[in-house]
């Protein structure tokens, strides 16, 4: 298991309970459940089966709440966020590939 300091710096560490996550995002626990149902993300589960959320998941939830607050349907907001996330990952992959090519050519 990683030392506690490493976990606190890890965006993917499931540090937040549903209640705390809902408070941070400014939404209800039901809203977080609906994001899970819409497949925006799958919360981690504690040994007792309770949902736990990472900082990364909270950022996605906050973005979804913002979009829904501005009139976007929940399912559409989730799909947009998923596509934005995939685009960001592809751009990062492309950038890393270009760096490797430049390093190999040098």
mmCIF file of N, CA and C in Angstrom:
data_model
loop_
_atom_site.group_PDB
_atom_site.id
_atom_site.type_symbol
_atom_site.label_atom_id
_atom_site.label_comp_id
_atom_site.label_asym_id
_atom_site.label_seq_id
_atom_site.Cartn_x
_atom_site.Cartn_y
_atom_site.Cartn_z
ATOM 1 N N UNK A 1 0.841 -1.190 0.000
ATOM 2 C CA UNK A 1 0.000 0.000 0.000
ATOM 3 C C UNK A 1 0.881 1.245 0.000
ATOM 4 N N UNK A 2 0.478 2.263 -0.732
ATOM 5 C CA UNK A 2 1.257 3.488 -0.840
ATOM 6 C C UNK A 2 1.205 4.264 0.469
ATOM 7 N N UNK A 3 2.280 4.998 0.769
ATOM 8 C CA UNK A 3 2.272 5.836 1.967
ATOM 9 C C UNK A 3 1.156 6.879 1.881
ATOM 10 N N UNK A 4 0.618 7.320 3.028
ATOM 11 C CA UNK A 4 -0.506 8.269 3.025
ATOM 12 C C UNK A 4 -0.248 9.531 2.210
ATOM 13 N N UNK A 5 0.974 10.095 2.250
ATOM 14 C CA UNK A 5 1.259 11.309 1.475
ATOM 15 C C UNK A 5 1.060 11.080 -0.010
ATOM 16 N N UNK A 6 1.447 9.917 -0.509
ATOM 17 C CA UNK A 6 1.266 9.603 -1.920
ATOM 18 C C UNK A 6 -0.210 9.517 -2.281
ATOM 19 N N UNK A 7 -1.017 8.976 -1.393
ATOM 20 C CA UNK A 7 -2.453 8.846 -1.658
ATOM 21 C C UNK A 7 -3.112 10.217 -1.710
ATOM 22 N N UNK A 8 -2.676 11.132 -0.857
ATOM 23 C CA UNK A 8 -3.283 12.463 -0.841
ATOM 24 C C UNK A 8 -3.000 13.233 -2.119
ATOM 25 N N UNK A 9 -1.901 12.933 -2.770
ATOM 26 C CA UNK A 9 -1.550 13.597 -4.024
ATOM 27 C C UNK A 9 -2.130 12.889 -5.244
ATOM 28 N N UNK A 10 -2.732 11.745 -5.048
ATOM 29 C CA UNK A 10 -3.243 10.924 -6.144
ATOM 30 C C UNK A 10 -4.668 11.342 -6.507
ATOM 31 N N UNK A 11 -4.859 11.880 -7.720
ATOM 32 C CA UNK A 11 -6.184 12.317 -8.181
ATOM 33 C C UNK A 11 -7.173 11.165 -8.290
ATOM 34 N N UNK A 12 -6.678 9.944 -8.376
ATOM 35 C CA UNK A 12 -7.547 8.787 -8.548
ATOM 36 C C UNK A 12 -7.831 8.037 -7.249
ATOM 37 N N UNK A 13 -7.271 8.502 -6.143
ATOM 38 C CA UNK A 13 -7.491 7.840 -4.863
ATOM 39 C C UNK A 13 -8.918 8.135 -4.380
ATOM 40 N N UNK A 14 -9.705 7.111 -4.049
ATOM 41 C CA UNK A 14 -11.108 7.308 -3.647
ATOM 42 C C UNK A 14 -11.226 7.794 -2.201
ATOM 43 N N UNK A 15 -10.991 9.063 -1.989
ATOM 44 C CA UNK A 15 -10.903 9.623 -0.644
ATOM 45 C C UNK A 15 -12.218 10.155 -0.094
ATOM 46 N N UNK A 16 -13.228 10.354 -0.933
ATOM 47 C CA UNK A 16 -14.428 11.060 -0.490
ATOM 48 C C UNK A 16 -15.656 10.154 -0.439
ATOM 49 N N UNK A 17 -16.371 10.232 0.682
ATOM 50 C CA UNK A 17 -17.630 9.515 0.807
ATOM 51 C C UNK A 17 -18.680 10.210 -0.053
ATOM 52 N N UNK A 18 -19.795 9.547 -0.273
ATOM 53 C CA UNK A 18 -20.838 10.136 -1.100
ATOM 54 C C UNK A 18 -21.326 11.463 -0.521
ATOM 55 N N UNK A 19 -21.553 11.517 0.776
ATOM 56 C CA UNK A 19 -22.038 12.748 1.392
ATOM 57 C C UNK A 19 -21.066 13.893 1.223
ATOM 58 N N UNK A 20 -19.795 13.626 1.466
ATOM 59 C CA UNK A 20 -18.770 14.662 1.324
ATOM 60 C C UNK A 20 -18.630 15.056 -0.140
ATOM 61 N N UNK A 21 -18.657 14.089 -1.038
ATOM 62 C CA UNK A 21 -18.555 14.375 -2.469
ATOM 63 C C UNK A 21 -19.716 15.261 -2.926
ATOM 64 N N UNK A 22 -20.917 14.951 -2.465
ATOM 65 C CA UNK A 22 -22.085 15.750 -2.829
ATOM 66 C C UNK A 22 -21.924 17.182 -2.327
ATOM 67 N N UNK A 23 -21.416 17.349 -1.096
ATOM 68 C CA UNK A 23 -21.180 18.688 -0.558
ATOM 69 C C UNK A 23 -20.169 19.462 -1.400
ATOM 70 N N UNK A 24 -19.086 18.805 -1.764
ATOM 71 C CA UNK A 24 -18.028 19.458 -2.543
ATOM 72 C C UNK A 24 -18.546 19.883 -3.908
ATOM 73 N N UNK A 25 -19.299 19.007 -4.553
ATOM 74 C CA UNK A 25 -19.815 19.278 -5.902
ATOM 75 C C UNK A 25 -20.990 20.258 -5.861
ATOM 76 N N UNK A 26 -21.669 20.333 -4.729
ATOM 77 C CA UNK A 26 -22.843 21.185 -4.629
ATOM 78 C C UNK A 26 -24.064 20.536 -5.258
ATOM 79 N N UNK A 27 -24.141 19.227 -5.088
ATOM 80 C CA UNK A 27 -25.243 18.452 -5.670
ATOM 81 C C UNK A 27 -25.751 17.473 -4.618
ATOM 82 N N UNK A 28 -26.803 16.781 -4.953
ATOM 83 C CA UNK A 28 -27.361 15.784 -4.040
ATOM 84 C C UNK A 28 -26.694 14.427 -4.263
ATOM 85 N N UNK A 29 -26.750 13.546 -3.267
ATOM 86 C CA UNK A 29 -26.259 12.187 -3.483
ATOM 87 C C UNK A 29 -26.970 11.509 -4.665
ATOM 88 N N UNK A 30 -28.252 11.819 -4.852
ATOM 89 C CA UNK A 30 -28.986 11.249 -5.979
ATOM 90 C C UNK A 30 -28.369 11.674 -7.310
ATOM 91 N N UNK A 31 -27.916 12.917 -7.400
ATOM 92 C CA UNK A 31 -27.267 13.387 -8.627
ATOM 93 C C UNK A 31 -26.021 12.548 -8.905
ATOM 94 N N UNK A 32 -25.232 12.263 -7.873
ATOM 95 C CA UNK A 32 -24.034 11.433 -8.055
ATOM 96 C C UNK A 32 -24.409 10.020 -8.494
ATOM 97 N N UNK A 33 -25.486 9.474 -7.934
ATOM 98 C CA UNK A 33 -25.946 8.146 -8.361
ATOM 99 C C UNK A 33 -26.349 8.168 -9.836
ATOM 100 N N UNK A 34 -27.007 9.225 -10.248
ATOM 101 C CA UNK A 34 -27.436 9.345 -11.645
ATOM 102 C C UNK A 34 -26.237 9.447 -12.592
ATOM 103 N N UNK A 35 -25.148 10.070 -12.153
ATOM 104 C CA UNK A 35 -23.936 10.121 -12.981
ATOM 105 C C UNK A 35 -23.357 8.726 -13.163
ATOM 106 N N UNK A 36 -23.431 7.922 -12.119
ATOM 107 C CA UNK A 36 -22.995 6.530 -12.198
ATOM 108 C C UNK A 36 -23.882 5.775 -13.189
ATOM 109 N N UNK A 37 -25.189 5.960 -13.092
ATOM 110 C CA UNK A 37 -26.130 5.296 -14.007
ATOM 111 C C UNK A 37 -25.913 5.732 -15.450
ATOM 112 N N UNK A 38 -25.532 7.003 -15.648
ATOM 113 C CA UNK A 38 -25.282 7.527 -16.992
ATOM 114 C C UNK A 38 -23.883 7.155 -17.490
ATOM 115 N N UNK A 39 -23.126 6.433 -16.667
ATOM 116 C CA UNK A 39 -21.801 5.914 -17.019
ATOM 117 C C UNK A 39 -20.748 6.996 -17.215
ATOM 118 N N UNK A 40 -20.926 8.144 -16.518
ATOM 119 C CA UNK A 40 -19.872 9.163 -16.556
ATOM 120 C C UNK A 40 -18.638 8.630 -15.850
ATOM 121 N N UNK A 41 -18.852 7.962 -14.742
ATOM 122 C CA UNK A 41 -17.783 7.283 -14.010
ATOM 123 C C UNK A 41 -18.420 6.238 -13.110
ATOM 124 N N UNK A 42 -17.610 5.331 -12.636
ATOM 125 C CA UNK A 42 -18.067 4.315 -11.685
ATOM 126 C C UNK A 42 -17.349 4.571 -10.378
ATOM 127 N N UNK A 43 -18.084 4.943 -9.331
ATOM 128 C CA UNK A 43 -17.406 5.194 -8.060
ATOM 129 C C UNK A 43 -16.784 3.909 -7.519
ATOM 130 N N UNK A 44 -15.733 4.099 -6.756
ATOM 131 C CA UNK A 44 -15.116 2.970 -6.081
ATOM 132 C C UNK A 44 -16.065 2.527 -4.974
ATOM 133 N N UNK A 45 -15.876 1.319 -4.483
ATOM 134 C CA UNK A 45 -16.692 0.813 -3.380
ATOM 135 C C UNK A 45 -15.783 0.434 -2.217
ATOM 136 N N UNK A 46 -16.199 0.836 -1.027
ATOM 137 C CA UNK A 46 -15.462 0.444 0.176
ATOM 138 C C UNK A 46 -15.745 -1.034 0.456
ATOM 139 N N UNK A 47 -15.061 -1.575 1.431
ATOM 140 C CA UNK A 47 -15.290 -2.978 1.800
ATOM 141 C C UNK A 47 -16.739 -3.202 2.207
ATOM 142 N N UNK A 48 -17.382 -2.171 2.738
ATOM 143 C CA UNK A 48 -18.776 -2.269 3.138
ATOM 144 C C UNK A 48 -19.755 -1.957 2.019
ATOM 145 N N UNK A 49 -19.238 -1.667 0.820
ATOM 146 C CA UNK A 49 -20.094 -1.407 -0.327
ATOM 147 C C UNK A 49 -20.487 0.051 -0.525
ATOM 148 N N UNK A 50 -19.929 0.954 0.285
ATOM 149 C CA UNK A 50 -20.273 2.362 0.161
ATOM 150 C C UNK A 50 -19.485 3.009 -0.976
ATOM 151 N N UNK A 51 -20.137 3.927 -1.678
ATOM 152 C CA UNK A 51 -19.483 4.624 -2.780
ATOM 153 C C UNK A 51 -18.406 5.569 -2.248
ATOM 154 N N UNK A 52 -17.279 5.589 -2.965
ATOM 155 C CA UNK A 52 -16.162 6.481 -2.645
ATOM 156 C C UNK A 52 -15.731 7.150 -3.947
ATOM 157 N N UNK A 53 -15.391 8.435 -3.860
ATOM 158 C CA UNK A 53 -15.084 9.217 -5.059
ATOM 159 C C UNK A 53 -13.680 9.807 -4.982
ATOM 160 N N UNK A 54 -13.055 9.915 -6.141
ATOM 161 C CA UNK A 54 -11.733 10.527 -6.241
ATOM 162 C C UNK A 54 -11.886 12.001 -6.627
ATOM 163 N N UNK A 55 -10.799 12.747 -6.512
ATOM 164 C CA UNK A 55 -10.827 14.159 -6.934
ATOM 165 C C UNK A 55 -11.134 14.263 -8.420
ATOM 166 N N UNK A 56 -10.580 13.360 -9.211
ATOM 167 C CA UNK A 56 -10.857 13.361 -10.646
ATOM 168 C C UNK A 56 -12.358 13.193 -10.903
ATOM 169 N N UNK A 57 -12.986 12.251 -10.220
ATOM 170 C CA UNK A 57 -14.421 12.031 -10.393
ATOM 171 C C UNK A 57 -15.224 13.245 -9.921
ATOM 172 N N UNK A 58 -14.760 13.905 -8.868
ATOM 173 C CA UNK A 58 -15.452 15.099 -8.396
ATOM 174 C C UNK A 58 -15.372 16.227 -9.422
ATOM 175 N N UNK A 59 -14.247 16.345 -10.119
ATOM 176 C CA UNK A 59 -14.149 17.364 -11.179
ATOM 177 C C UNK A 59 -15.140 17.064 -12.297
ATOM 178 N N UNK A 60 -15.265 15.797 -12.679
ATOM 179 C CA UNK A 60 -16.239 15.425 -13.710
ATOM 180 C C UNK A 60 -17.659 15.716 -13.232
ATOM 181 N N UNK A 61 -17.954 15.384 -11.985
ATOM 182 C CA UNK A 61 -19.291 15.618 -11.435
ATOM 183 C C UNK A 61 -19.611 17.107 -11.384
ATOM 184 N N UNK A 62 -18.624 17.922 -11.005
ATOM 185 C CA UNK A 62 -18.839 19.372 -10.949
ATOM 186 C C UNK A 62 -19.106 19.930 -12.348
ATOM 187 N N UNK A 63 -18.394 19.422 -13.331
ATOM 188 C CA UNK A 63 -18.618 19.854 -14.728
ATOM 189 C C UNK A 63 -20.024 19.452 -15.175
ATOM 190 N N UNK A 64 -20.441 18.241 -14.837
ATOM 191 C CA UNK A 64 -21.787 17.788 -15.200
ATOM 192 C C UNK A 64 -22.848 18.643 -14.513
ATOM 193 N N UNK A 65 -22.652 18.941 -13.240
ATOM 194 C CA UNK A 65 -23.620 19.767 -12.516
ATOM 195 C C UNK A 65 -23.730 21.148 -13.159
ATOM 196 N N UNK A 66 -22.591 21.720 -13.533
ATOM 197 C CA UNK A 66 -22.576 23.024 -14.190
ATOM 198 C C UNK A 66 -23.364 22.985 -15.501
ATOM 199 N N UNK A 67 -23.149 21.954 -16.291
ATOM 200 C CA UNK A 67 -23.850 21.834 -17.573
ATOM 201 C C UNK A 67 -25.348 21.632 -17.373
ATOM 202 N N UNK A 68 -25.713 20.787 -16.413
ATOM 203 C CA UNK A 68 -27.129 20.537 -16.128
ATOM 204 C C UNK A 68 -27.789 21.818 -15.612
ATOM 205 N N UNK A 69 -27.071 22.555 -14.773
ATOM 206 C CA UNK A 69 -27.602 23.826 -14.261
ATOM 207 C C UNK A 69 -27.871 24.830 -15.383
ATOM 208 N N UNK A 70 -27.137 24.687 -16.487
ATOM 209 C CA UNK A 70 -27.326 25.584 -17.633
ATOM 210 C C UNK A 70 -28.280 25.016 -18.679
ATOM 211 N N UNK A 71 -28.976 23.930 -18.322
ATOM 212 C CA UNK A 71 -30.033 23.430 -19.178
ATOM 213 C C UNK A 71 -29.712 22.233 -20.050
ATOM 214 N N UNK A 72 -28.512 21.695 -19.944
ATOM 215 C CA UNK A 72 -28.156 20.513 -20.730
ATOM 216 C C UNK A 72 -28.733 19.273 -20.040
ATOM 217 N N UNK A 73 -29.318 18.387 -20.817
ATOM 218 C CA UNK A 73 -29.835 17.138 -20.256
ATOM 219 C C UNK A 73 -28.680 16.344 -19.644
ATOM 220 N N UNK A 74 -28.949 15.647 -18.564
ATOM 221 C CA UNK A 74 -27.909 14.907 -17.849
ATOM 222 C C UNK A 74 -27.160 13.941 -18.761
ATOM 223 N N UNK A 75 -27.892 13.144 -19.529
ATOM 224 C CA UNK A 75 -27.252 12.162 -20.406
ATOM 225 C C UNK A 75 -26.370 12.847 -21.453
ATOM 226 N N UNK A 76 -26.847 13.975 -21.998
ATOM 227 C CA UNK A 76 -26.060 14.720 -22.982
ATOM 228 C C UNK A 76 -24.810 15.309 -22.333
ATOM 229 N N UNK A 77 -24.957 15.846 -21.127
ATOM 230 C CA UNK A 77 -23.808 16.407 -20.413
ATOM 231 C C UNK A 77 -22.755 15.333 -20.168
ATOM 232 N N UNK A 78 -23.192 14.156 -19.749
ATOM 233 C CA UNK A 78 -22.252 13.056 -19.502
ATOM 234 C C UNK A 78 -21.536 12.655 -20.784
ATOM 235 N N UNK A 79 -22.267 12.571 -21.873
ATOM 236 C CA UNK A 79 -21.646 12.188 -23.144
ATOM 237 C C UNK A 79 -20.628 13.236 -23.597
ATOM 238 N N UNK A 80 -20.970 14.506 -23.456
ATOM 239 C CA UNK A 80 -20.048 15.591 -23.819
ATOM 240 C C UNK A 80 -18.777 15.500 -22.987
ATOM 241 N N UNK A 81 -18.934 15.302 -21.689
ATOM 242 C CA UNK A 81 -17.771 15.230 -20.801
ATOM 243 C C UNK A 81 -16.899 14.024 -21.143
ATOM 244 N N UNK A 82 -17.522 12.907 -21.433
ATOM 245 C CA UNK A 82 -16.766 11.707 -21.825
ATOM 246 C C UNK A 82 -15.977 11.987 -23.101
ATOM 247 N N UNK A 83 -16.609 12.619 -24.077
ATOM 248 C CA UNK A 83 -15.922 12.935 -25.335
ATOM 249 C C UNK A 83 -14.791 13.941 -25.115
ATOM 250 N N UNK A 84 -15.023 14.940 -24.263
ATOM 251 C CA UNK A 84 -13.962 15.906 -23.947
ATOM 252 C C UNK A 84 -12.779 15.196 -23.300
ATOM 253 N N UNK A 85 -13.068 14.278 -22.397
ATOM 254 C CA UNK A 85 -12.026 13.533 -21.705
ATOM 255 C C UNK A 85 -11.237 12.657 -22.681
ATOM 256 N N UNK A 86 -11.949 12.010 -23.595
ATOM 257 C CA UNK A 86 -11.284 11.181 -24.603
ATOM 258 C C UNK A 86 -10.411 12.029 -25.523
ATOM 259 N N UNK A 87 -10.902 13.200 -25.895
ATOM 260 C CA UNK A 87 -10.125 14.100 -26.737
ATOM 261 C C UNK A 87 -8.855 14.540 -26.020
ATOM 262 N N UNK A 88 -8.969 14.921 -24.771
ATOM 263 C CA UNK A 88 -7.806 15.336 -23.990
ATOM 264 C C UNK A 88 -6.776 14.214 -23.906
ATOM 265 N N UNK A 89 -7.247 12.995 -23.680
ATOM 266 C CA UNK A 89 -6.345 11.839 -23.615
ATOM 267 C C UNK A 89 -5.653 11.602 -24.957
ATOM 268 N N UNK A 90 -6.391 11.720 -26.050
ATOM 269 C CA UNK A 90 -5.814 11.525 -27.385
ATOM 270 C C UNK A 90 -4.788 12.613 -27.686
ATOM 271 N N UNK A 91 -5.081 13.845 -27.323
ATOM 272 C CA UNK A 91 -4.128 14.938 -27.545
ATOM 273 C C UNK A 91 -2.855 14.717 -26.738
ATOM 274 N N UNK A 92 -3.009 14.264 -25.497
ATOM 275 C CA UNK A 92 -1.851 13.981 -24.650
ATOM 276 C C UNK A 92 -1.017 12.842 -25.241
ATOM 277 N N UNK A 93 -1.687 11.808 -25.720
ATOM 278 C CA UNK A 93 -1.001 10.679 -26.345
ATOM 279 C C UNK A 93 -0.230 11.149 -27.580
ATOM 280 N N UNK A 94 -0.867 11.971 -28.396
ATOM 281 C CA UNK A 94 -0.235 12.498 -29.605
ATOM 282 C C UNK A 94 0.990 13.350 -29.252
ATOM 283 N N UNK A 95 0.864 14.184 -28.239
ATOM 284 C CA UNK A 95 1.969 15.027 -27.805
ATOM 285 C C UNK A 95 3.148 14.177 -27.325
ATOM 286 N N UNK A 96 2.864 13.129 -26.551
ATOM 287 C CA UNK A 96 3.923 12.230 -26.087
ATOM 288 C C UNK A 96 4.589 11.518 -27.256
ATOM 289 N N UNK A 97 3.793 11.099 -28.226
ATOM 290 C CA UNK A 97 4.333 10.431 -29.412
ATOM 291 C C UNK A 97 5.250 11.371 -30.182
ATOM 292 N N UNK A 98 4.843 12.613 -30.337
ATOM 293 C CA UNK A 98 5.678 13.602 -31.049
ATOM 294 C C UNK A 98 6.987 13.847 -30.309
ATOM 295 N N UNK A 99 6.950 13.900 -28.991
ATOM 296 C CA UNK A 99 8.175 14.092 -28.198
ATOM 297 C C UNK A 99 9.131 12.910 -28.409
ATOM 298 N N UNK A 100 8.570 11.686 -28.432
ATOM 299 C CA UNK A 100 9.399 10.507 -28.644
ATOM 300 C C UNK A 100 10.047 10.528 -30.020
ATOM 301 N N UNK A 101 9.295 10.956 -31.036
ATOM 302 C CA UNK A 101 9.843 11.036 -32.386
ATOM 303 C C UNK A 101 10.969 12.071 -32.461
ATOM 304 N N UNK A 102 10.779 13.212 -31.811
ATOM 305 C CA UNK A 102 11.810 14.250 -31.812
ATOM 306 C C UNK A 102 13.053 13.777 -31.065
ATOM 307 N N UNK A 103 12.857 13.055 -29.979
ATOM 308 C CA UNK A 103 13.981 12.547 -29.206
ATOM 309 C C UNK A 103 14.755 11.486 -29.994
ATOM 310 N N UNK A 104 14.043 10.663 -30.738
ATOM 311 C CA UNK A 104 14.685 9.624 -31.538
ATOM 312 C C UNK A 104 15.449 10.230 -32.709
ATOM 313 N N UNK A 105 14.949 11.340 -33.233
ATOM 314 C CA UNK A 105 15.595 11.985 -34.379
ATOM 315 C C UNK A 105 16.829 12.778 -33.954
ATOM 316 N N UNK A 106 16.924 13.124 -32.674
ATOM 317 C CA UNK A 106 18.047 13.954 -32.184
ATOM 318 C C UNK A 106 19.299 13.167 -31.953
#
